mmCIF file of C-alpha atoms in Angstrom:
data_model
loop_
_atom_site.group_PDB
_atom_site.id
_atom_site.type_symbol
_atom_site.label_atom_id
_atom_site.label_comp_id
_atom_site.label_asym_id
_atom_site.label_seq_id
_atom_site.Cartn_x
_atom_site.Cartn_y
_atom_site.Cartn_z
ATOM 1 C CA MET S 1 124.594 73.677 43.953
ATOM 2 C CA ILE S 2 127.288 72.077 41.934
ATOM 3 C CA LEU S 3 129.959 74.054 43.743
ATOM 4 C CA GLU S 4 128.286 71.894 46.904
ATOM 5 C CA THR S 5 128.924 68.225 45.863
ATOM 6 C CA LEU S 6 132.492 69.070 43.896
ATOM 7 C CA TYR S 7 133.487 70.332 47.447
ATOM 8 C CA HIS S 8 131.147 66.742 49.247
ATOM 9 C CA ALA S 9 133.231 64.691 46.773
ATOM 10 C CA GLY S 10 136.150 66.130 47.199
ATOM 11 C CA VAL S 11 136.194 65.513 51.029
ATOM 12 C CA LEU S 12 133.981 62.024 51.205
ATOM 13 C CA ALA S 13 137.261 61.751 48.736
ATOM 14 C CA VAL S 14 139.995 62.368 51.268
ATOM 15 C CA ASP S 15 140.220 59.738 54.025
ATOM 16 C CA SER S 16 139.652 60.821 57.807
ATOM 17 C CA ILE S 17 143.194 62.940 58.902
ATOM 18 C CA GLN S 18 144.815 61.518 62.030
ATOM 19 C CA PRO S 19 147.408 63.569 62.994
ATOM 20 C CA GLU S 20 150.769 61.194 64.036
ATOM 21 C CA ALA S 21 153.425 62.023 66.846
ATOM 22 C CA PRO S 22 156.642 62.699 64.606
ATOM 23 C CA PRO S 23 159.561 60.021 65.821
ATOM 24 C CA GLY S 24 161.382 61.290 69.172
ATOM 25 C CA SER S 25 158.626 63.265 70.499
ATOM 26 C CA GLY S 26 158.427 60.781 73.885
ATOM 27 C CA GLN S 27 159.989 63.101 76.182
ATOM 28 C CA PHE S 28 157.962 66.376 74.581
ATOM 29 C CA LEU S 29 155.100 64.384 75.335
ATOM 30 C CA LYS S 30 156.399 63.163 78.538
ATOM 31 C CA LEU S 31 156.998 67.034 79.282
ATOM 32 C CA ILE S 32 153.912 68.174 78.675
ATOM 33 C CA ARG S 33 151.880 65.458 80.364
ATOM 34 C CA TRP S 34 153.901 66.753 82.871
ATOM 35 C CA LEU S 35 152.851 69.833 82.565
ATOM 36 C CA MET S 36 149.100 69.000 82.414
ATOM 37 C CA TRP S 37 149.563 67.880 85.811
ATOM 38 C CA PHE S 38 150.949 70.494 86.852
ATOM 39 C CA VAL S 39 148.220 72.893 86.093
ATOM 40 C CA MET S 40 145.587 70.481 87.361
ATOM 41 C CA LEU S 41 147.611 70.571 90.867
ATOM 42 C CA CYS S 42 147.695 74.473 90.898
ATOM 43 C CA GLY S 43 144.098 74.423 89.652
ATOM 44 C CA VAL S 44 142.859 72.296 92.921
ATOM 45 C CA SER S 45 145.168 74.157 94.487
ATOM 46 C CA ALA S 46 143.488 77.702 93.749
ATOM 47 C CA MET S 47 140.187 76.467 94.406
ATOM 48 C CA ILE S 48 141.591 75.017 97.974
ATOM 49 C CA TYR S 49 142.614 78.021 98.889
ATOM 50 C CA ALA S 50 139.733 80.491 97.931
ATOM 51 C CA GLY S 51 137.720 78.206 99.489
ATOM 52 C CA GLY S 52 140.086 78.669 103.003
ATOM 53 C CA LYS S 53 139.575 82.518 101.702
ATOM 54 C CA PHE S 54 135.876 82.035 101.649
ATOM 55 C CA GLY S 55 135.322 80.816 105.196
ATOM 56 C CA TRP S 56 137.442 83.241 106.555
ATOM 57 C CA GLU S 57 135.918 86.632 104.875
ATOM 58 C CA LYS S 58 132.915 85.346 105.884
ATOM 59 C CA TRP S 59 133.739 84.514 109.488
ATOM 60 C CA ASN S 60 135.535 87.552 110.228
ATOM 61 C CA GLY S 61 132.156 89.485 108.351
ATOM 62 C CA ALA S 62 134.655 91.215 105.184
ATOM 63 C CA ALA S 63 133.975 92.039 102.126
ATOM 64 C CA LEU S 64 133.962 88.504 100.037
ATOM 65 C CA GLU S 65 135.659 89.238 97.678
ATOM 66 C CA SER S 66 136.754 84.828 97.023
ATOM 67 C CA PRO S 67 133.525 84.142 94.823
ATOM 68 C CA LYS S 68 135.828 86.073 92.572
ATOM 69 C CA MET S 69 138.826 83.679 92.343
ATOM 70 C CA VAL S 70 136.674 80.685 93.206
ATOM 71 C CA ALA S 71 134.769 81.300 89.531
ATOM 72 C CA ALA S 72 138.121 82.112 88.018
ATOM 73 C CA ALA S 73 140.024 79.079 89.361
ATOM 74 C CA ALA S 74 136.791 77.196 88.229
ATOM 75 C CA VAL S 75 136.912 78.534 84.662
ATOM 76 C CA GLY S 76 140.777 78.537 84.682
ATOM 77 C CA GLY S 77 140.230 74.552 85.260
ATOM 78 C CA VAL S 78 137.792 73.927 82.508
ATOM 79 C CA ILE S 79 140.087 75.519 79.968
ATOM 80 C CA ALA S 80 143.212 73.797 81.072
ATOM 81 C CA THR S 81 141.698 70.551 80.900
ATOM 82 C CA SER S 82 139.699 71.155 77.634
ATOM 83 C CA ALA S 83 143.354 72.638 75.779
ATOM 84 C CA SER S 84 143.320 69.702 73.738
ATOM 85 C CA SER S 85 140.088 69.382 73.066
ATOM 86 C CA ILE S 86 140.347 72.812 71.550
ATOM 87 C CA MET S 87 143.321 72.670 69.799
ATOM 88 C CA ASN S 88 142.107 69.912 67.998
ATOM 89 C CA ALA S 89 138.967 71.489 66.997
ATOM 90 C CA VAL S 90 141.341 74.762 65.913
ATOM 91 C CA VAL S 91 143.307 73.031 63.717
ATOM 92 C CA LEU S 92 141.606 69.835 62.491
ATOM 93 C CA HIS S 93 138.882 71.550 61.799
ATOM 94 C CA SER S 94 139.727 74.914 60.380
#
């Protein structure tokens, strides 16, 4: 009980700390934004390719392997687009 009270008093005494970009990081952040755009483009391309392959396999009666590709592209897209939220949760709340 006492430790919990001390912990909360210490946590409440410190203002919310927000990350701040260091001086001169503008070009680095621009590169990161370009990489994020490239990852999104790759994800959309993978979904289009997997959808086309799915249709081709369905048309020819071949074994369906493309649903795995669609699922993997969707999971990869979710992880890629939520990377900043994941990093904020891991770094700021650990």
